[in-house]
Coordinates of C-alpha atoms in Angstrom, one line a residue:
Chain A
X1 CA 107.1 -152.6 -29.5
X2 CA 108.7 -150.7 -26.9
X3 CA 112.5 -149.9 -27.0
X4 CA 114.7 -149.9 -24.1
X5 CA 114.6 -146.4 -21.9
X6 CA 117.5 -144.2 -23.0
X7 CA 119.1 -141.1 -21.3
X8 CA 118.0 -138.1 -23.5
X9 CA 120.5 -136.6 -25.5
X10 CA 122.1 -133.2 -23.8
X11 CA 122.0 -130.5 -26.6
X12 CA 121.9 -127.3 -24.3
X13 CA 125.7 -126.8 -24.1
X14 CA 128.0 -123.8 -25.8
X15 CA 126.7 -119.8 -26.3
X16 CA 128.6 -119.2 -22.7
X17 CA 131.8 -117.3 -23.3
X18 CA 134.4 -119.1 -19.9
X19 CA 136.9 -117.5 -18.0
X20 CA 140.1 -119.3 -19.1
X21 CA 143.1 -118.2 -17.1
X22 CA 146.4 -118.0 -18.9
X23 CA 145.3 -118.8 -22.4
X24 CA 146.0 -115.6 -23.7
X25 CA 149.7 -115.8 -22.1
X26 CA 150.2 -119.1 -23.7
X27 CA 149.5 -118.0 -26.7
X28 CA 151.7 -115.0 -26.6
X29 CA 154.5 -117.4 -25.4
X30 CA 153.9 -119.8 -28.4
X31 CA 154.0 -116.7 -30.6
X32 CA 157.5 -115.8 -29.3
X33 CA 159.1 -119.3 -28.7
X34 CA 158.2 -119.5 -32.5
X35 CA 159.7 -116.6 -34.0
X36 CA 162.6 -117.1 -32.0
X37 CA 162.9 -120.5 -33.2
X38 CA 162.2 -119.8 -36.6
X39 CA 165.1 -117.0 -36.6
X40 CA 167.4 -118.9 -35.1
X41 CA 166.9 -122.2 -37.4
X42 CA 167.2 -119.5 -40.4
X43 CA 163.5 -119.7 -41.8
X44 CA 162.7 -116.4 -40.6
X45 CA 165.4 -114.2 -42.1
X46 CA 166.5 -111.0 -40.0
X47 CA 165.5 -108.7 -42.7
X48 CA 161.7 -110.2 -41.9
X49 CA 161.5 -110.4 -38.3
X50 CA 164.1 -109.7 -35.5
X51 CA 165.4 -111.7 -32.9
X52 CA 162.8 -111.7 -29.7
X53 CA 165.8 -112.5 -27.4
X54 CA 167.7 -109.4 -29.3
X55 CA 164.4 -107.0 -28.4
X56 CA 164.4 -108.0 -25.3
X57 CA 168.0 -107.1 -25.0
X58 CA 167.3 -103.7 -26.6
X59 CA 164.9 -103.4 -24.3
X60 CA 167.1 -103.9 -21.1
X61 CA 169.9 -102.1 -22.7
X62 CA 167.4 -99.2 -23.1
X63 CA 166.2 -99.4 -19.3
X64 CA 169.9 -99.5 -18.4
X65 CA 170.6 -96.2 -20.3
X66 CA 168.0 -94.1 -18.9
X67 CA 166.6 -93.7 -22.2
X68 CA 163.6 -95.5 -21.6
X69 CA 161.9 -93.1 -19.4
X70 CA 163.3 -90.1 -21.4
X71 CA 160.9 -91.7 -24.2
X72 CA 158.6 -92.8 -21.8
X73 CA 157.9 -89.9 -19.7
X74 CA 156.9 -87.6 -22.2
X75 CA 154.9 -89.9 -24.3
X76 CA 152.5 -91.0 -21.3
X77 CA 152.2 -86.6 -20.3
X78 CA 151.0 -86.0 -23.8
X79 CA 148.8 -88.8 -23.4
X80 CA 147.7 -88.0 -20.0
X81 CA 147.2 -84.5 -20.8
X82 CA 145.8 -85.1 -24.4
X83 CA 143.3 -87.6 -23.4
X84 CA 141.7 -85.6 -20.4
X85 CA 140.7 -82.7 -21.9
X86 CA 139.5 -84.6 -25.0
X87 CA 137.5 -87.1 -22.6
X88 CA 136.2 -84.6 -19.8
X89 CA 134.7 -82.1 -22.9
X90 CA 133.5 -85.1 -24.2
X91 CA 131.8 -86.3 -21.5
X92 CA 130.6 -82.8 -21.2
X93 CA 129.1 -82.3 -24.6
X94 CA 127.7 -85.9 -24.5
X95 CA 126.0 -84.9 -22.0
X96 CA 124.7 -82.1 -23.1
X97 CA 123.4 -83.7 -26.2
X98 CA 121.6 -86.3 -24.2
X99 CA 119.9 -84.1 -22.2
X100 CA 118.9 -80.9 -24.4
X101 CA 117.6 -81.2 -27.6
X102 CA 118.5 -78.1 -28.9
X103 CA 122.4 -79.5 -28.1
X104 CA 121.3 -82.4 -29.8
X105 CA 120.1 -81.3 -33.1
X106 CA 123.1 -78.5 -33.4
X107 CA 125.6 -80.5 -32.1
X108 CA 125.1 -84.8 -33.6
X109 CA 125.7 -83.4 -37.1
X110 CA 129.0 -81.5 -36.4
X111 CA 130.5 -84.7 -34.4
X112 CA 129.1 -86.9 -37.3
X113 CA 131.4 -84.5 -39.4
X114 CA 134.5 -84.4 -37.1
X115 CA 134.3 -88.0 -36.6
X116 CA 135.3 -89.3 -39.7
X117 CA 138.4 -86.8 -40.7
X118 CA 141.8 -88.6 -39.9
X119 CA 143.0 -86.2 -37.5
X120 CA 146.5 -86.8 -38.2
X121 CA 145.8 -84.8 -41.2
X122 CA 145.5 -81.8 -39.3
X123 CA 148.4 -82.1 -37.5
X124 CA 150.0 -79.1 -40.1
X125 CA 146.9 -76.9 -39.1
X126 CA 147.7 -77.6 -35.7
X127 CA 151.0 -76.7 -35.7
X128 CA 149.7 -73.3 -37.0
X129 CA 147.3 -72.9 -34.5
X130 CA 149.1 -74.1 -31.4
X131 CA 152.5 -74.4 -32.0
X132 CA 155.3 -76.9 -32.9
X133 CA 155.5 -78.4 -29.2
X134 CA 153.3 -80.0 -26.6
X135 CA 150.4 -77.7 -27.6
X136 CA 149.7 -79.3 -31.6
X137 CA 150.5 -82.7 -29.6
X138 CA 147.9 -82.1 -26.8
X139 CA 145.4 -80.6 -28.9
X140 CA 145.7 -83.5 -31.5
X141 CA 144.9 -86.4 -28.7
X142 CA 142.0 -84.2 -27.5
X143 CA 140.6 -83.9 -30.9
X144 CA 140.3 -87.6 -31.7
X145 CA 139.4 -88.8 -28.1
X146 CA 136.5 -86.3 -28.0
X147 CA 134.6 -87.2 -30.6
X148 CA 134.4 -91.1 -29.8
X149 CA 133.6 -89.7 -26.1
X150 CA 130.5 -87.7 -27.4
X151 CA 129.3 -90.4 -29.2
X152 CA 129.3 -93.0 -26.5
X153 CA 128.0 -90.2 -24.0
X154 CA 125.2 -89.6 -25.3
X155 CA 124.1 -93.0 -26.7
X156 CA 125.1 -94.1 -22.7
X157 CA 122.5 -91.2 -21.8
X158 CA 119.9 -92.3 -24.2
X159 CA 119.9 -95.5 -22.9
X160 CA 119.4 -94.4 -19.2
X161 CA 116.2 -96.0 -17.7
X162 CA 113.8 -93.6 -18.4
X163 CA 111.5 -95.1 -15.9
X164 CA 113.7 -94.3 -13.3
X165 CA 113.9 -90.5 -14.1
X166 CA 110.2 -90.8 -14.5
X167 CA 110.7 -91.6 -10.6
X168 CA 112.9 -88.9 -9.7
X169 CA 110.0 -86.5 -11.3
X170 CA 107.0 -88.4 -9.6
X171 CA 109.3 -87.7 -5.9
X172 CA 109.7 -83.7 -7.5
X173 CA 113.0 -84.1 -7.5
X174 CA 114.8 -81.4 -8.8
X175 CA 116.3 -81.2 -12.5
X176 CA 119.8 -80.9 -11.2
X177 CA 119.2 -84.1 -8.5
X178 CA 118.1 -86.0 -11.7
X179 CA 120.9 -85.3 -14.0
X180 CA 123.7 -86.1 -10.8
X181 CA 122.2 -88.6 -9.2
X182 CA 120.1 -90.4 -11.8
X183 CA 121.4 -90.0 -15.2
X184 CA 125.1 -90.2 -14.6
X185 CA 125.5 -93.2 -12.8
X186 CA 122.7 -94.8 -15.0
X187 CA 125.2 -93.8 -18.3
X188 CA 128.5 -94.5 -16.2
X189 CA 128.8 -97.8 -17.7
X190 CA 128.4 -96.8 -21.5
X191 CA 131.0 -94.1 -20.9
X192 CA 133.6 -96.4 -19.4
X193 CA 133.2 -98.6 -22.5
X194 CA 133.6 -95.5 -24.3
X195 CA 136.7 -94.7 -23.0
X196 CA 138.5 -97.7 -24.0
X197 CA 137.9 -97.0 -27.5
X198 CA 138.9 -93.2 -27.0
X199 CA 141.9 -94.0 -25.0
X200 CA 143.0 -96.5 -27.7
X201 CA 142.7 -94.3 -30.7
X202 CA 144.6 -91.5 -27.5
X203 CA 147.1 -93.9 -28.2
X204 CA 147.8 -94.3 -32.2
X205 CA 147.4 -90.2 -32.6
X206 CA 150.0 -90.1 -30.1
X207 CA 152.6 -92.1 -31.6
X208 CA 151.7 -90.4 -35.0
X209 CA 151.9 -86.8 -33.6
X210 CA 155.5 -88.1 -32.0
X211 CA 156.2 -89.3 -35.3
X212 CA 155.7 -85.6 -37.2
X213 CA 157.9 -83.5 -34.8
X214 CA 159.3 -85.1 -31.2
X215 CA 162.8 -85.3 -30.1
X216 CA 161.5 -87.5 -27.2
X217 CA 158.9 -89.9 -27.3
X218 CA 158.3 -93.7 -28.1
X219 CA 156.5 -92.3 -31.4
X220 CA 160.0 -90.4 -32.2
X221 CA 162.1 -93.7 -31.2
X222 CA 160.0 -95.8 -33.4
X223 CA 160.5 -93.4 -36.2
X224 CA 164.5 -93.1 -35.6
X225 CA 164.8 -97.0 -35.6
X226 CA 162.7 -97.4 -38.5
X227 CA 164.4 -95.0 -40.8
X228 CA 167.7 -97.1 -40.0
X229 CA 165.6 -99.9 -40.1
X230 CA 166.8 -101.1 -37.1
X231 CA 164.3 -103.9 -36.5
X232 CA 165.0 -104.6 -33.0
X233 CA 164.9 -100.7 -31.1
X234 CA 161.4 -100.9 -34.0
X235 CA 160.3 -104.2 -32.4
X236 CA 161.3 -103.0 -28.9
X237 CA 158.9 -99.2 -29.4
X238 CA 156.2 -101.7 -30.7
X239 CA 156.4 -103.8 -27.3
X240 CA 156.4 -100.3 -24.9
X241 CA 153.0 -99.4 -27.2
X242 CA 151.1 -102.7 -26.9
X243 CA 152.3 -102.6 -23.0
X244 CA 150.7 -99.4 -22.7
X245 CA 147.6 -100.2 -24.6
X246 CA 147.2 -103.4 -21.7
X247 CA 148.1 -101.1 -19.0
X248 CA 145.4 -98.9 -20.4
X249 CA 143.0 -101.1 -20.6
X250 CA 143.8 -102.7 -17.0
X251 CA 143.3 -99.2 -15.4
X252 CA 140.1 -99.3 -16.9
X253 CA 138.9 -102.6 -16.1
X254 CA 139.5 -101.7 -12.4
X255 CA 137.7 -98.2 -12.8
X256 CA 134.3 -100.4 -13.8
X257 CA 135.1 -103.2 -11.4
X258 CA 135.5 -100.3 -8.2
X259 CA 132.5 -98.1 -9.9
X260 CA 130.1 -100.6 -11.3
X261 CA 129.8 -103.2 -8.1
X262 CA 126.3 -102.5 -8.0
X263 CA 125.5 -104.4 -11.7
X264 CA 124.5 -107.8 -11.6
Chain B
X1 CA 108.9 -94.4 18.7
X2 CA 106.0 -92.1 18.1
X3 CA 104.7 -92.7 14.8
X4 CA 103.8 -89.8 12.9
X5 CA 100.5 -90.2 11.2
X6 CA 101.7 -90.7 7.9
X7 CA 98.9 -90.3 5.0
X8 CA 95.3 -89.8 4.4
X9 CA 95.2 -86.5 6.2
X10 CA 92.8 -85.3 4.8
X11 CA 93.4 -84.6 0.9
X12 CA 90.5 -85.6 -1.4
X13 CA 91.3 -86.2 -4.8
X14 CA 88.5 -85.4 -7.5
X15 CA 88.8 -86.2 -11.3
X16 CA 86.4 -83.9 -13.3
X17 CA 85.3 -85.3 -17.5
X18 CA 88.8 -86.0 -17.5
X19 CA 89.8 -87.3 -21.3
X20 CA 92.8 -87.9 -23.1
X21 CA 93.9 -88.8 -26.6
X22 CA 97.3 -89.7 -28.2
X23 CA 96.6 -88.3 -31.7
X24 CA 94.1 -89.9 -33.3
X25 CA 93.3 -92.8 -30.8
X26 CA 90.9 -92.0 -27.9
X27 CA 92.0 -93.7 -24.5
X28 CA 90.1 -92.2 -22.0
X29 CA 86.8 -90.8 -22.3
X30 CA 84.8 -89.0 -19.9
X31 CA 86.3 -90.0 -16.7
X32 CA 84.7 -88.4 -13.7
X33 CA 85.5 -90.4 -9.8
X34 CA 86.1 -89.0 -6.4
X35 CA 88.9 -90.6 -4.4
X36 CA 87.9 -89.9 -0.5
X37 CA 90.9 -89.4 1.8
X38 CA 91.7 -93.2 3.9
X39 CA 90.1 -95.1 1.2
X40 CA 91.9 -97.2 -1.3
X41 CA 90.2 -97.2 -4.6
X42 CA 91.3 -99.9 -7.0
X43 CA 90.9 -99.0 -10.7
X44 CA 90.4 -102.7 -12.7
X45 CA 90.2 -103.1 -16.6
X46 CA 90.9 -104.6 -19.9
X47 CA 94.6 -104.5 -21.0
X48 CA 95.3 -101.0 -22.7
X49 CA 91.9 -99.2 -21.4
X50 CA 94.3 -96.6 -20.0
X51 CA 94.1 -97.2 -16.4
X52 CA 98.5 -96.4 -15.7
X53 CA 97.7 -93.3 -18.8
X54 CA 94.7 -92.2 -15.8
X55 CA 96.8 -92.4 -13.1
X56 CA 100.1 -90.7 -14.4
X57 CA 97.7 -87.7 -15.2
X58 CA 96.4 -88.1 -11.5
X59 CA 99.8 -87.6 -10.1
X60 CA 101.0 -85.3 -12.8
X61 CA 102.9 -86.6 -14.8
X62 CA 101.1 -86.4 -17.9
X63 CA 98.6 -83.6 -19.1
X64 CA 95.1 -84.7 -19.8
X65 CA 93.3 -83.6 -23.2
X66 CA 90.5 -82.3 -21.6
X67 CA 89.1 -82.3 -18.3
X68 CA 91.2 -81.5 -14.6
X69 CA 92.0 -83.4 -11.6
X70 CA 91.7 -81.6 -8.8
X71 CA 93.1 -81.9 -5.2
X72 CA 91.1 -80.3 -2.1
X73 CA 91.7 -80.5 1.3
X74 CA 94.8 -80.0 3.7
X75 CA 98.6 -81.9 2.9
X76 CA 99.7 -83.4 6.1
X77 CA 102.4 -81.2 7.8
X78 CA 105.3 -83.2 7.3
X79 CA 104.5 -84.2 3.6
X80 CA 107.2 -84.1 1.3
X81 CA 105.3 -85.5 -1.6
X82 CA 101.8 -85.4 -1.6
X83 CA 101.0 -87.6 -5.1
X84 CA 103.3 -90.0 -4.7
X85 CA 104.0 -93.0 -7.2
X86 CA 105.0 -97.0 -6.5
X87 CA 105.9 -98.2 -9.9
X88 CA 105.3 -102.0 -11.5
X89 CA 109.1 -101.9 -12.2
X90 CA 110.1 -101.4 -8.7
X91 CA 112.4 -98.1 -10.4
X92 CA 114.8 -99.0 -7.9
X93 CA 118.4 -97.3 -8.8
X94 CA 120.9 -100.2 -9.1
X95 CA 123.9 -97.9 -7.7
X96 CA 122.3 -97.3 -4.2
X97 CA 121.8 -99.2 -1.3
X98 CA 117.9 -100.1 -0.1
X99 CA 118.6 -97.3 2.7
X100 CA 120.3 -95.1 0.1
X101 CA 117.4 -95.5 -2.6
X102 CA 115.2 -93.9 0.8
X103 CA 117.9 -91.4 1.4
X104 CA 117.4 -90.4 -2.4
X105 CA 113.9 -89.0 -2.2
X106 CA 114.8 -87.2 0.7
X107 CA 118.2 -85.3 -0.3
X108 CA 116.0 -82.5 -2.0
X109 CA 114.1 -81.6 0.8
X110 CA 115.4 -79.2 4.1
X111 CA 115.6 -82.4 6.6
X112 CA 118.6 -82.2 8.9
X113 CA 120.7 -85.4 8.4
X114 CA 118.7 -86.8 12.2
X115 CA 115.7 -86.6 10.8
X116 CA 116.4 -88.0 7.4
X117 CA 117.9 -90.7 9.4
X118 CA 114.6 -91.2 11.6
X119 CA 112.6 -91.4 8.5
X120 CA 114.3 -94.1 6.8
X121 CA 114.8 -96.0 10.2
X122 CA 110.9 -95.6 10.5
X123 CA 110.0 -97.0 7.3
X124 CA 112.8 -99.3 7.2
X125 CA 110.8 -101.2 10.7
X126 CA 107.7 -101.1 9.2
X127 CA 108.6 -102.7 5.9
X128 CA 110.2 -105.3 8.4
X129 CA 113.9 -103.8 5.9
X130 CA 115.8 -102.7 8.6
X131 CA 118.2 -106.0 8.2
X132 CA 118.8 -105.1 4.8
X133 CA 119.5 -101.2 4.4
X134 CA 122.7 -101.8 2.9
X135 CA 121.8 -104.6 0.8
X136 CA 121.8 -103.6 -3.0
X137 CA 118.8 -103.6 -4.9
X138 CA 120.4 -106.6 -7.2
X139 CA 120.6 -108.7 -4.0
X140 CA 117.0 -108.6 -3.1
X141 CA 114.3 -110.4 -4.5
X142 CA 111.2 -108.8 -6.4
X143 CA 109.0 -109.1 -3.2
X144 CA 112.1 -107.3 -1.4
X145 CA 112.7 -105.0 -4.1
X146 CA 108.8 -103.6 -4.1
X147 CA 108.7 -103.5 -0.6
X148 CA 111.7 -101.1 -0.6
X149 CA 109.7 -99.0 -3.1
X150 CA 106.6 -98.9 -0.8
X151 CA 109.3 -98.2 1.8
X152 CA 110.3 -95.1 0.0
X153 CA 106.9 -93.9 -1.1
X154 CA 106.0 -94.2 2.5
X155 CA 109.2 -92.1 3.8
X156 CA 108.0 -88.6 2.2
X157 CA 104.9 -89.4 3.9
X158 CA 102.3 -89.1 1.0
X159 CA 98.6 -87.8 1.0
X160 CA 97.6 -90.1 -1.7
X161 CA 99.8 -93.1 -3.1
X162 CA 99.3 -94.3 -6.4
X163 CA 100.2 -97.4 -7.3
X164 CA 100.8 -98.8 -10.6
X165 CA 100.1 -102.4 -10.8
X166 CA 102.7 -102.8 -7.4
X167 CA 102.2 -106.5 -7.5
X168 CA 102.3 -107.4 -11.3
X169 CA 105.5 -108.0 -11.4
X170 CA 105.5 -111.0 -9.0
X171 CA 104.7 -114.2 -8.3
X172 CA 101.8 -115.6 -7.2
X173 CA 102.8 -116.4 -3.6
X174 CA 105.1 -113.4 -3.0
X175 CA 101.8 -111.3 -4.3
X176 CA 100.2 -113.0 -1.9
X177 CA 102.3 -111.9 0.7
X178 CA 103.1 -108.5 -0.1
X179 CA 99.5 -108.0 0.0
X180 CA 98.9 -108.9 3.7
X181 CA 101.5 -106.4 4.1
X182 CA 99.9 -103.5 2.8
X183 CA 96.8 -104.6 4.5
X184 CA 99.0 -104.1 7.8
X185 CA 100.3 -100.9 6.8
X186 CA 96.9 -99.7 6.2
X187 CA 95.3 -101.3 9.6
X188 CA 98.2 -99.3 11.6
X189 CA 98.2 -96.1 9.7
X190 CA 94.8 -95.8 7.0
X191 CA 96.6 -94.3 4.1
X192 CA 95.0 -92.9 0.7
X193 CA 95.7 -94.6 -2.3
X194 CA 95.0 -95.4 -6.2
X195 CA 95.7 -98.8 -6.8
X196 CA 95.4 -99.7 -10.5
X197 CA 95.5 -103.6 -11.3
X198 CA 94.6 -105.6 -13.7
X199 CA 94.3 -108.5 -11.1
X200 CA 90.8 -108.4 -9.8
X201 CA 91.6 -111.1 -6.6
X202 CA 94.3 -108.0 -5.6
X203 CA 91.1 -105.1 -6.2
X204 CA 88.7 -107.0 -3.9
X205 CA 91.1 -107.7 -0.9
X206 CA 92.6 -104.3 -0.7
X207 CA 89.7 -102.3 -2.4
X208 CA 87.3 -99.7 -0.7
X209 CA 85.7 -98.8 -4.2
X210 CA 86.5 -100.4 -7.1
X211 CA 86.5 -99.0 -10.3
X212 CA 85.7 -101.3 -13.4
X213 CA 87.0 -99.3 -16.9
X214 CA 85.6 -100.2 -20.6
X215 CA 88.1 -101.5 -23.5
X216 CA 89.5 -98.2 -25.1
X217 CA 88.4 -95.7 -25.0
X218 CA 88.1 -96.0 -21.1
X219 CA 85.0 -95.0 -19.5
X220 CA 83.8 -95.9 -15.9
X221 CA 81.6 -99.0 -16.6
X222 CA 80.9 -99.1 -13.2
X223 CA 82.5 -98.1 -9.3
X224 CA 81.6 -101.1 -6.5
X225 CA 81.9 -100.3 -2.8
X226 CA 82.9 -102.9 -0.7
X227 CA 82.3 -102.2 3.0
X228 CA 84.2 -105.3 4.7
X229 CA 86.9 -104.1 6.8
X230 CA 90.2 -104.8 5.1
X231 CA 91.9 -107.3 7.4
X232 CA 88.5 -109.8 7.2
X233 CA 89.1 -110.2 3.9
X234 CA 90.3 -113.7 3.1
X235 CA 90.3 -115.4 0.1
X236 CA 87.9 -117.7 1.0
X237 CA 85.2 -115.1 1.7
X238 CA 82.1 -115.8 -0.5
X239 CA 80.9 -112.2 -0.2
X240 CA 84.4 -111.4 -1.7
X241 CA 84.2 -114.3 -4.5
X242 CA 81.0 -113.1 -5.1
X243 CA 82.3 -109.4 -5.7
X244 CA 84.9 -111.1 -8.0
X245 CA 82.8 -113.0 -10.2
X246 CA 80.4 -109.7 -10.5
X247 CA 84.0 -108.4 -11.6
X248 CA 84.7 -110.7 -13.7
X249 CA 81.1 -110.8 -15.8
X250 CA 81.4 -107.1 -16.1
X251 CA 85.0 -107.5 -17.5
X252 CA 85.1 -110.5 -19.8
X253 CA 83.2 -109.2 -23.5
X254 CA 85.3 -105.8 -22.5
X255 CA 88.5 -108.3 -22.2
X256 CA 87.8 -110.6 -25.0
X257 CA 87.3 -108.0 -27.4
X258 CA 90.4 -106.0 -26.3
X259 CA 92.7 -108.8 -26.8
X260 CA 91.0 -109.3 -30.4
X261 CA 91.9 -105.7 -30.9
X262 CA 94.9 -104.9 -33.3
X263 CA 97.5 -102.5 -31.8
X264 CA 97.2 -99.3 -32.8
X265 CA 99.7 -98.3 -35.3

């Protein structure tokens, strides 16, 4: 008894992440429309959320007044300034760890060790140590992107195809031609997506150390609005932080999409 | 373009009771073979006998337990490299182009930039490359990709090239292929080399000597000479089928009884 011949059944679809445009847009949008509607109609009360229309006017009004970049400005030096020399001596001791094992087994405890503290915490100490202004600030961002640098670093290092600096040693190429033009581009990769995490938890320690001692500063503006609980110049801080944390991101998608061309 | 004569100078290699063991497990026991200069000896064996273990320690890049592999004769002038590897895994860098992954092997040696440029041209031509020097190593296929790696190994101009299963990697037909090509290379410029393969079709068509290893530990079971000139070898060949099978019968209980082996631990 034969039955009648029947397409087989696909089953090989899903697993495969798609690039949908605009969904993440929408979905902010639908977010907003909501609250908005939801404050207006009175089911939202404005001691629970403000008004999105009435942020977005704080934040024009802010633009308009100059005060934006006043807060602004200095926010994005500390974190420019913070965040390099926590990053570059991250890299550096990373890379030091990965290559040298005397580095390593001196060094992978003490990070293990930093990593954990809260480094808001130290904030006081720093204070003491580097003084009330920019220099607590700096050395604050530093502190806690260095230690997620290291980490990354060095597990980007480890992973480096050790058959190709077997190469480089079979051509006698010298240590130094290894390390620049082997094992750096080869951990490139694993830094970059170190960095995002770094530059992230740059951010937070930023608005916290703006929050402990800033006239200027979105951390400082968030602070002021919140102790009046003024919920829209609050909502309006909260906005300039998640722009920046997209901004941040952005820079770095393009740093791995100019650096990175040659991954397939 | 004058070529220069690349390779096979003159440099004999000679591996003296060479033995090595990685603690307690012996893999190479007694080895003792001569590798004459413009001869291409192809080492054959078992899986895990230690045939890449031998020839890492031929080109240095591991120490031996006991026993010493010694090099005699002159380097050619213009030798950069005299042992000089061409890897299963291609160990391409991703980051550089085909002409840059040349360049690389190049950078640490005092060549003005218009001959490091004439080097690479060279072995760009005679890999039949020179279309795709820029062309990323992710862009190429694994035929491509292993010819630029012979392409490279060629450019320091080598005394002895030693090749780690060059062709495992690949298909059938592209083997096929890429081993007509280094028959060519070797018809226009006889070059010294150590070919390891477990293939034994690839040992008797580009094999002077071949050298059959036991199962661990690896000891010479036995070294063939076959005296057909390289480019008469075709497949089809009894003589060559005949060497094969002889391969084969000498390799099979040695085979069997590795793959019945447990890894060690």
């Amino acid at each position: 008894m034969h039955d009648a011949p029947r397409p087989v059944p696909f089953r090989g679809g899903g697993f495969r992440p798609q690039r949908l445009r605009g969904v993440g847009v929408a979905v902010f949008v639908v977010l907003i429309l909501l609250i908005e509607w939801g404050t207006r109609a009175g089911w939202i009360s404005s001691l629970t959320l403000p008004r999105p229309s009435d942020v977005v006017a704080t934040l024009v009004q802010l633009w308009k007044s100059g005060l934006f970049f006043q807060h602004v400005t200095p926010s994005l030096t500390r974190l420019a300034v913070g965040s390099a020399m926590g990053v570059l001596a991250g890299v550096a001791v990373g890379v030091m760890i990965g290559l040298f094992s005397l580095a390593r087994a001196g060094l992978v405890p003490l990070v293990a060790a930093l990593f954990p503290i809260p480094k808001i915490a130290l904030l006081p100490l720093f204070v003491i140590w580097f003084g009330i202004d920019e220099g607590s600030k700096y050395a604050l961002i530093a502190l806690g992107t260095f230690t997620p640098t290291v980490v990354a670093t060095f597990g980007a290092v480890d992973n480096v195809d050790r058959t190709l600096v077997r190469m480089g040693q079979s051509f006698g190429l010298r240590w130094w031609s290894i390390v620049r033009k082997i094992v750096l581009p080869g951990a490139l990769p694993g830094i970059l997506s170190g960095l995002r995490i770094s530059l992230s938890i740059g951010i937070i320690l930023l608005v916290a150390a703006e929050m402990l001692g800033a006239q200027y500063g979105i951390g400082a503006y968030i602070l002021e609005a919140g102790s009046l609980y003024d919920l829209e110049r609050l909502f309006a801080g909260v906005v300039i932080l998640s722009s920046l944390g997209v901004l941040v991101s952005w820079l770095i998608a393009q740093l791995e999409k100019r650096l990175l061309i040659w991954r397939s | 373009m004058a070529h220069p004569t690349i390779l096979g100078a003159g440099m004999d290699l000679k591996i003296e009771q060479l033995s090595h063991s990685y603690d307690t497990v012996n893999v190479l026991s007694d080895i003792s073979l001569q590798v004459p200069s413009g001869q291409i000896m192809c080492v054959v064996g078992p899986s895990g006998c230690g045939k890449s273990t031998l020839l890492r320690m031929i080109g240095g890049l591991e120490r031996p337990s006991a026993g010493q592999v010694l090099q005699s004769g002159d380097v050619p002038p213009d030798c950069l490299n005299p042992l000089t590897f061409v890897f299963q895994d291609f160990a391409l860098l991703p980051w550089r182009s085909v002409a840059g992954n040349i360049e690389l092997v190049l950078e640490d040696h005092p060549l003005d930039g218009a001959a490091r440029a004439a080097r690479v041209a060279d072995v760009l031509a005679r890999t039949n490359l020179s279309d795709f020097a820029k062309a990323l190593p992710r862009q190429l296929s694994g035929g491509m990709k292993q010819r630029v790696a012979i392409a490279r190994a060629m450019a320091v101009h080598p005394a002895v090239m030693l090749m780690d299963e060059p062709l495992s990697a690949l298909d059938a037909q592209t083997r096929e292929l890429l081993i007509d090509d280094l028959v060519g290379l070797w018809m226009r410029a006889p070059f010294t080399a150590v070919y390891v393969t477990h293939n034994l079709a690839e040992a008797v068509r580009l094999g002077h000597q071949i050298v059959v290893l036991s199962r661990r530990p690896g000891r010479v079971r036995e070294v063939m000479h076959l005296s057909t000139p390289l480019d008469q070898r075709s497949m089809a060949d009894p003589g060559l089928q005949a060497a094969q099978e002889r391969l084969w019968a000498l390799m099979r209980d040695e085979a069997l009884a590795a793959d019945k082996e447990l890894a060690h631990a």
